[in-house]
PDB file of C-alpha atoms and ligand atoms in Angstrom:
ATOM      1  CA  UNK A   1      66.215  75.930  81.203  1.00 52.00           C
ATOM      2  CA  UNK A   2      68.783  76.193  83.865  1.00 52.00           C
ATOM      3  CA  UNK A   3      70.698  80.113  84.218  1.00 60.00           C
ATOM      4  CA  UNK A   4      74.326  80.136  84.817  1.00 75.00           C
ATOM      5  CA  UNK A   5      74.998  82.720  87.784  1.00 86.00           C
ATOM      6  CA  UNK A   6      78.243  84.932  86.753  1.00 89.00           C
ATOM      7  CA  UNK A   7      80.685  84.406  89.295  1.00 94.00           C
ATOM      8  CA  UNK A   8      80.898  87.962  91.540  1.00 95.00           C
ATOM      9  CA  UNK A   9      83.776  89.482  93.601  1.00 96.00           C
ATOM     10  CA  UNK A  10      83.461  91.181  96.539  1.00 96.00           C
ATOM     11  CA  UNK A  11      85.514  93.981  96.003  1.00 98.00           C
ATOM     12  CA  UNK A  12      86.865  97.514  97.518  1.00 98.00           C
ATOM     13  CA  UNK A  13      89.851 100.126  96.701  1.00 98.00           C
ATOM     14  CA  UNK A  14      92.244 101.066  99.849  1.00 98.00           C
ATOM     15  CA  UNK A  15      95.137 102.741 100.744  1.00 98.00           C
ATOM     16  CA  UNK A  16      97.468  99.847 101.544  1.00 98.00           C
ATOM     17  CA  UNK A  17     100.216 100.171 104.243  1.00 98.00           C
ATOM     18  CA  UNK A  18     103.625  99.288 103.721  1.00 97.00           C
ATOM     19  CA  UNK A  19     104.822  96.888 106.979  1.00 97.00           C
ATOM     20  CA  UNK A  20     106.458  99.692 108.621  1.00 96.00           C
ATOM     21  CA  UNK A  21     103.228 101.810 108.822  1.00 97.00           C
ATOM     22  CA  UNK A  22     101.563  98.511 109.763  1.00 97.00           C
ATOM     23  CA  UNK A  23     103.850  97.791 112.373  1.00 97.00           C
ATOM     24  CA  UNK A  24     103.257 101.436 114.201  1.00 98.00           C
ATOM     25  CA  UNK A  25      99.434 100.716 113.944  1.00 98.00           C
ATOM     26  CA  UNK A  26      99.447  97.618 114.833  1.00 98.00           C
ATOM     27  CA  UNK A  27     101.478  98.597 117.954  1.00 98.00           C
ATOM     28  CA  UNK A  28      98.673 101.296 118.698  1.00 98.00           C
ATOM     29  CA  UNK A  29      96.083  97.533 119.231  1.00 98.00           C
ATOM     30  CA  UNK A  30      97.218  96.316 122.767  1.00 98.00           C
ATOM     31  CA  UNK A  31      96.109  99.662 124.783  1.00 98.00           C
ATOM     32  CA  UNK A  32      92.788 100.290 122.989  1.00 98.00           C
ATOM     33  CA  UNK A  33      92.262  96.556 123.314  1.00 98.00           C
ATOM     34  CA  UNK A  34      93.011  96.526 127.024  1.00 98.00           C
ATOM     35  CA  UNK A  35      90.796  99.807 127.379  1.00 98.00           C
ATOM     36  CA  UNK A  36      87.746  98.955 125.067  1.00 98.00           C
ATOM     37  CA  UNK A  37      88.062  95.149 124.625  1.00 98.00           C
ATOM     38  CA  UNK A  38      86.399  93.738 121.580  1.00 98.00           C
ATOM     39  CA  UNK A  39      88.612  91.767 118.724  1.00 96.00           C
ATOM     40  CA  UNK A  40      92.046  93.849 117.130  1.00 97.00           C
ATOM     41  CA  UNK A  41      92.093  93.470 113.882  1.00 96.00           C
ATOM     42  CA  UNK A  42      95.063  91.301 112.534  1.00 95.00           C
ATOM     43  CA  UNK A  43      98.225  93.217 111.238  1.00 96.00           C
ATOM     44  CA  UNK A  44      97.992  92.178 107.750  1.00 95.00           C
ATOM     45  CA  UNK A  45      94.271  93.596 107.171  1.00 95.00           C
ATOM     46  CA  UNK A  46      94.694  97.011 108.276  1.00 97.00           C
ATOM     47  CA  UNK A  47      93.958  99.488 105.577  1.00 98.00           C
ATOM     48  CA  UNK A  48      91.804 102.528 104.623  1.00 98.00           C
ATOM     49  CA  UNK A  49      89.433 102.092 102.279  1.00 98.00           C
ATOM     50  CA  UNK A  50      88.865 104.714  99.771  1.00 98.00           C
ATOM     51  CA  UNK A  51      85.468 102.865  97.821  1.00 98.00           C
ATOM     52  CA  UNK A  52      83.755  99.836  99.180  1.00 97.00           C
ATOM     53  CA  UNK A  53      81.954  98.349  96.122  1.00 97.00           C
ATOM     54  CA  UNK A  54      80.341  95.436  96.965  1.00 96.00           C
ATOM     55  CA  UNK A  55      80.270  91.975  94.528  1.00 96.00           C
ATOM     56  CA  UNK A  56      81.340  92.804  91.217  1.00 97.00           C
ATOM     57  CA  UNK A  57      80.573  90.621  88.366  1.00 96.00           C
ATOM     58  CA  UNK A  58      84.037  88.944  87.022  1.00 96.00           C
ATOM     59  CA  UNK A  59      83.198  90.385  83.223  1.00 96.00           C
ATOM     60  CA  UNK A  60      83.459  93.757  84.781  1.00 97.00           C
ATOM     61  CA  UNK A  61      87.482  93.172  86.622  1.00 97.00           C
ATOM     62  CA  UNK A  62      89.050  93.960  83.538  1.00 97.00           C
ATOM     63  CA  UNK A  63      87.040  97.422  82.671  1.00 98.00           C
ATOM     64  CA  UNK A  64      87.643  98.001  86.794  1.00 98.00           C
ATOM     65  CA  UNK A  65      91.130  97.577  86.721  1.00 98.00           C
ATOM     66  CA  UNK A  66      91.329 100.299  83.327  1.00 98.00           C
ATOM     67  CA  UNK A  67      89.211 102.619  85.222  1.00 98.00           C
ATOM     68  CA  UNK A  68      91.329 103.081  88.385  1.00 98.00           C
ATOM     69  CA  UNK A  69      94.919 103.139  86.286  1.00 97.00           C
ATOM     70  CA  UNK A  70      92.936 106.469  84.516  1.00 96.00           C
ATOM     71  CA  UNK A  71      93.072 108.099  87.741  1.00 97.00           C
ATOM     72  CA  UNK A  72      95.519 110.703  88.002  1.00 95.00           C
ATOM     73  CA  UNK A  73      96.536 111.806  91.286  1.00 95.00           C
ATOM     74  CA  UNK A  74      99.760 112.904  93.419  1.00 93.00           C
ATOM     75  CA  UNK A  75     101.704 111.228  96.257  1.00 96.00           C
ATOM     76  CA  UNK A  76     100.776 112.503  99.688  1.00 97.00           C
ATOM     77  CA  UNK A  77     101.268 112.034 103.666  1.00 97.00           C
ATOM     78  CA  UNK A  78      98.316 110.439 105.819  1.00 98.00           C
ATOM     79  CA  UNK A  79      99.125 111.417 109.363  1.00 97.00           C
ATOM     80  CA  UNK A  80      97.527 109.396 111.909  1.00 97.00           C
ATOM     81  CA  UNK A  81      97.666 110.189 115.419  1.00 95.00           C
ATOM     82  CA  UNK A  82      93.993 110.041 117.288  1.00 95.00           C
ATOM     83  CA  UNK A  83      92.142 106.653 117.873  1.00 98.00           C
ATOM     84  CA  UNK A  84      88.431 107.254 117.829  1.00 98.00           C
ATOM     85  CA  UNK A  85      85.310 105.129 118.891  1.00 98.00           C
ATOM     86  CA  UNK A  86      81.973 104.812 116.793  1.00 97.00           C
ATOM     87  CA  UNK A  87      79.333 103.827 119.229  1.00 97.00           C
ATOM     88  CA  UNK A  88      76.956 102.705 116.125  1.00 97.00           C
ATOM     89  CA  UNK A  89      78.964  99.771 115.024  1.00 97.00           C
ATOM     90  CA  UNK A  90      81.289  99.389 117.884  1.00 98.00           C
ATOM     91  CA  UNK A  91      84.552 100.318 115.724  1.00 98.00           C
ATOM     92  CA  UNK A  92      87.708 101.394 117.096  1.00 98.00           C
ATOM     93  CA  UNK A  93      89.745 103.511 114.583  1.00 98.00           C
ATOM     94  CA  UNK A  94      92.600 105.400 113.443  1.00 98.00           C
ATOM     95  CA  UNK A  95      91.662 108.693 111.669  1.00 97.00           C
ATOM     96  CA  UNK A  96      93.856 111.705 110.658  1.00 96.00           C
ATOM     97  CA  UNK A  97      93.007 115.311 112.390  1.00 95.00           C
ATOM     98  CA  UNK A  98      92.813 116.744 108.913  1.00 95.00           C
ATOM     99  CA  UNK A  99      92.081 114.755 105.500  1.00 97.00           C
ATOM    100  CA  UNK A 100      94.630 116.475 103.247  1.00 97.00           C
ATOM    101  CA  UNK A 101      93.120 117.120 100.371  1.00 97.00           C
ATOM    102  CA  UNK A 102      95.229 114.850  97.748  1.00 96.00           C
ATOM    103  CA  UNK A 103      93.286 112.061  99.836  1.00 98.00           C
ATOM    104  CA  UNK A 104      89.667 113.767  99.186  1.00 97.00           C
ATOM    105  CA  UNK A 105      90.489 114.498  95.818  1.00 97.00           C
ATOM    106  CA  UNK A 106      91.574 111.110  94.781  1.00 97.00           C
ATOM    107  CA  UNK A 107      88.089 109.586  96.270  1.00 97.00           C
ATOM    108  CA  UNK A 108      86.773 112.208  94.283  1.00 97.00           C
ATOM    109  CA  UNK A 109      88.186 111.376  91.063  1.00 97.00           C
ATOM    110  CA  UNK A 110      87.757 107.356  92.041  1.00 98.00           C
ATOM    111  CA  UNK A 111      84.098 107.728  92.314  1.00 97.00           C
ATOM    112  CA  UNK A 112      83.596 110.014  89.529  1.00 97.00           C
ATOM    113  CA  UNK A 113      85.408 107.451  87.246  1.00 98.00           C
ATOM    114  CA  UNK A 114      83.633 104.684  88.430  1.00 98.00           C
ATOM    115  CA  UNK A 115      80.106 106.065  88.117  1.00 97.00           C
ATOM    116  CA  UNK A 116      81.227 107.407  84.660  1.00 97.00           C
ATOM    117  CA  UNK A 117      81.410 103.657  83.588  1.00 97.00           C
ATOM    118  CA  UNK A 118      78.401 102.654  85.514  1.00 96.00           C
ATOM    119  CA  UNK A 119      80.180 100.836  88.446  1.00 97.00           C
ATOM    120  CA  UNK A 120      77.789 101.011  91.741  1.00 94.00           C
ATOM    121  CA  UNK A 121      78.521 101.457  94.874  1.00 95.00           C
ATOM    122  CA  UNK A 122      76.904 103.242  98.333  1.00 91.00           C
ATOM    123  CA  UNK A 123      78.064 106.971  98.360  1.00 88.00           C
ATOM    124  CA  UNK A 124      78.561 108.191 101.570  1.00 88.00           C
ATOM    125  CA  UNK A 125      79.810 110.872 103.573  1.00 93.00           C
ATOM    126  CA  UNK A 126      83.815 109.898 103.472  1.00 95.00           C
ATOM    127  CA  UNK A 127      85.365 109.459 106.651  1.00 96.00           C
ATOM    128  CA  UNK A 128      89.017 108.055 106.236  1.00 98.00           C
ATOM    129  CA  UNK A 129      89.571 104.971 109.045  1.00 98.00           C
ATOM    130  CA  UNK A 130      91.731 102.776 110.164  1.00 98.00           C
ATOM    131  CA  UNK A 131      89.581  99.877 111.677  1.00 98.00           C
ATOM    132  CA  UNK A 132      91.667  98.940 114.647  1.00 98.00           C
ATOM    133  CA  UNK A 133      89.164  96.732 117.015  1.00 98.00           C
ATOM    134  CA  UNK A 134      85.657  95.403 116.003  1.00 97.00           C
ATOM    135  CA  UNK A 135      83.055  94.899 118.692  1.00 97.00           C
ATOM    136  CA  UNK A 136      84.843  97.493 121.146  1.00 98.00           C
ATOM    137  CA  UNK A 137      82.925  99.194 123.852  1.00 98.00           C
ATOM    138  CA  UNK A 138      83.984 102.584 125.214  1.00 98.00           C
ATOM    139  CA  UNK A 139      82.041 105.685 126.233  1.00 96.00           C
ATOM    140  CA  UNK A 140      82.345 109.129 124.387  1.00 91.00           C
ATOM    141  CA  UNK A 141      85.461 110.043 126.170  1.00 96.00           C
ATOM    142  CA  UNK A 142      88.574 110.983 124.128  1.00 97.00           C
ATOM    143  CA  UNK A 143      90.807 107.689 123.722  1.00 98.00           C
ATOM    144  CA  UNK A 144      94.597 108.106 124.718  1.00 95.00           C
ATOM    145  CA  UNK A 145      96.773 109.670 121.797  1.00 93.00           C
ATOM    146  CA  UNK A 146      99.257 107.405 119.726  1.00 94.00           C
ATOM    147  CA  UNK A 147     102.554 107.231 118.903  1.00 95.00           C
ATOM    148  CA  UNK A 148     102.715 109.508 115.223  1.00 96.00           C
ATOM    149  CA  UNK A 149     102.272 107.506 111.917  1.00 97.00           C
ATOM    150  CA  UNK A 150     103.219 109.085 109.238  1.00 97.00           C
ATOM    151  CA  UNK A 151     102.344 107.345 105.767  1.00 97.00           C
ATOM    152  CA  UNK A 152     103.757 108.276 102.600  1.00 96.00           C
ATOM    153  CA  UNK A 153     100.822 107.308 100.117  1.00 98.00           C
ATOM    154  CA  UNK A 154     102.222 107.095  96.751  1.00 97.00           C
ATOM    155  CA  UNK A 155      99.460 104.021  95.543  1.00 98.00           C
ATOM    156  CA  UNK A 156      96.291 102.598  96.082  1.00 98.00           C
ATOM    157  CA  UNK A 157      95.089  99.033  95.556  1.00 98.00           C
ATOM    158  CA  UNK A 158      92.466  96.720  94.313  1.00 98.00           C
ATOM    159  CA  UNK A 159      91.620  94.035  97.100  1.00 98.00           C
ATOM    160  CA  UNK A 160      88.887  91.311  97.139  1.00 98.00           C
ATOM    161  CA  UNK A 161      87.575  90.754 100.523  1.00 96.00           C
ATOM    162  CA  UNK A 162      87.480  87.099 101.495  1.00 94.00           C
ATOM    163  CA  UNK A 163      87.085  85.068 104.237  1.00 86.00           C
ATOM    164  CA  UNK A 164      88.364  82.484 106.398  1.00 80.00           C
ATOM    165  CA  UNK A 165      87.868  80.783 110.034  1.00 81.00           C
ATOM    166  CA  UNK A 166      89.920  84.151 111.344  1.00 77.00           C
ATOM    167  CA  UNK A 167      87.285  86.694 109.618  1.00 79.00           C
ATOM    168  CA  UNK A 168      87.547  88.566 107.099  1.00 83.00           C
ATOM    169  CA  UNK A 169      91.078  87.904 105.221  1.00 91.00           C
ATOM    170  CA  UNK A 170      91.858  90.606 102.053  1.00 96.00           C
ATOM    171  CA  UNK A 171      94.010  89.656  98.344  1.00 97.00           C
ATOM    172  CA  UNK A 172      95.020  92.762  96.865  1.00 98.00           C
ATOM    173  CA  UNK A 173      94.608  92.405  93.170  1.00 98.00           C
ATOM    174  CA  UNK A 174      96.278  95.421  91.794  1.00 98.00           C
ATOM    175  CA  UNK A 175      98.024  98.475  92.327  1.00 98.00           C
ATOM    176  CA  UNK A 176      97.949 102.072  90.656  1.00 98.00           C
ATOM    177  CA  UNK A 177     100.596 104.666  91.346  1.00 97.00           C
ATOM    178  CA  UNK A 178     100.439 108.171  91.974  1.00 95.00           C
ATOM    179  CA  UNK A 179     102.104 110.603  88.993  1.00 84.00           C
ATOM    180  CA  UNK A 180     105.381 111.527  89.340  1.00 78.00           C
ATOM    181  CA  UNK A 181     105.839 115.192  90.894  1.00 73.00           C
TER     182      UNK A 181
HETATM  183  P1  2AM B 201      84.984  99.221 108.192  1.00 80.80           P
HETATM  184  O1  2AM B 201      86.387  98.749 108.492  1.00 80.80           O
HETATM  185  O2  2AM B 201      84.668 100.551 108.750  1.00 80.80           O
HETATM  186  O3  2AM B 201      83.954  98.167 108.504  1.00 80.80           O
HETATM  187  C1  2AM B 201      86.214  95.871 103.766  1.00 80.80           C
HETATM  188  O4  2AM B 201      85.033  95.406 104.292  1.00 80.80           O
HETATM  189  C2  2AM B 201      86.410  97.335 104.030  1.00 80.80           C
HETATM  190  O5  2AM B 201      85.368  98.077 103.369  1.00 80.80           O
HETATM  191  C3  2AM B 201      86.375  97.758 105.476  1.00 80.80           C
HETATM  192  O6  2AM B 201      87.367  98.748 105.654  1.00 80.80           O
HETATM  193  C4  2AM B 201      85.005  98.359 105.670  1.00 80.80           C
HETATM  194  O7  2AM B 201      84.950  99.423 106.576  1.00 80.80           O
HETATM  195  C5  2AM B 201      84.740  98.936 104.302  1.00 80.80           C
HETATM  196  N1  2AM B 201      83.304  99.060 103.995  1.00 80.80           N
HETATM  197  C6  2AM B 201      82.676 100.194 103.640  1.00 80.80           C
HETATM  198  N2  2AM B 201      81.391  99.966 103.385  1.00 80.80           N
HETATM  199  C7  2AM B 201      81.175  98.654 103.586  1.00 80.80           C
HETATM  200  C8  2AM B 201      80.027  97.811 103.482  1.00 80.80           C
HETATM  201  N3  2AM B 201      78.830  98.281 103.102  1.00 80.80           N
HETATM  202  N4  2AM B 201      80.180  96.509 103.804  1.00 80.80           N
HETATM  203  C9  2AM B 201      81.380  96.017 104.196  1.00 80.80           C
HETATM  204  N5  2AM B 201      82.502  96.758 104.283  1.00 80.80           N
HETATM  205  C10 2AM B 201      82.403  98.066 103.986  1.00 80.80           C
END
């Protein structure tokens, strides 16, 4: 007897930036590049991820989709200002100096949903990026501070991660809005 395999998606939720935000970013890539080398990402994939889940069976988008439109929380700014280095996996980033706490609040509530309806996904520590450069090299020596973004989050998104000769290329699926004020 032969099993059909359900088709999977590999899946995550993000903060998505509109083209202005991803223009400033995308104008922070040049310098760290020139400083730390490795590959920037390309404009249209920057993003930060709020819950990386992994392959998702294609029964389950529907339910996924219901679960994040349940989560309730308010618009807020993301101010990004410091590029960072990990030395572990040779990411160069963009991270705020403090996660305001709409930000930790809606992971919060994302995760709690999502376990509620027995989605699974690695739980981590969360540390808010911007992945800038892959396969960087720098030492543990501050990076040069950026010119101010200043994001206005008022959604977050569905995206299935994909890929194509480039790397990895990203379809957002969905959106779900913040509550009005
Ligand atoms: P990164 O940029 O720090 O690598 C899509 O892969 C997005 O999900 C990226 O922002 C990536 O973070 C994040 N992510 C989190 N956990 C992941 C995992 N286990 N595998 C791949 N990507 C992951």
């Amino acid at each position: 007897m032969t099993s059909i395999q359900e088709k999977k998606w590999r899946l995550f939720f993000a903060l998505w930036p509109s083209e202005t935000e991803r223009t400033a970013l995308a104008s922070w890539q040049p310098l760290l590049h020139e400083l730390c080398d490795g590959r920037a990402m390309r404009p249209a994939t920057l993003h930060v991820t709020l819950v990386f889940l992994g392959e998702v069976a294609e029964s389950r988008l529907e339910a996924l989709q219901l679960v994040a439109g349940e989560v309730d929380f308010q618009r807020f700014y993301l101010e990004l200002l410091e590029a960072h280095y990990w030395g572990h996996n040779h990411i160069v980033y963009a991270a705020p100096e403090v996660v305001p706490s709409q930000l930790t609040s809606l992971v919060n509530e994302l995760e709690s949903k999502l376990l509620n309806h027995r989605f699974q996904f690695e739980q981590r520590p969360y540390k808010p990026h911007v992945t800038l450069l892959r396969n960087a090299k720098w030492s543990d020596t501050s990076l040069p501070r950026q010119s101010r973004v200043c994001w206005q989050v008022s959604d977050f998104v569905l995206v299935q991660s994909l890929s194509d000769e480039q790397g990895a290329c990203y379809e957002v699926l969905a959106r779900f809005s913040a509550k009005a004020d």
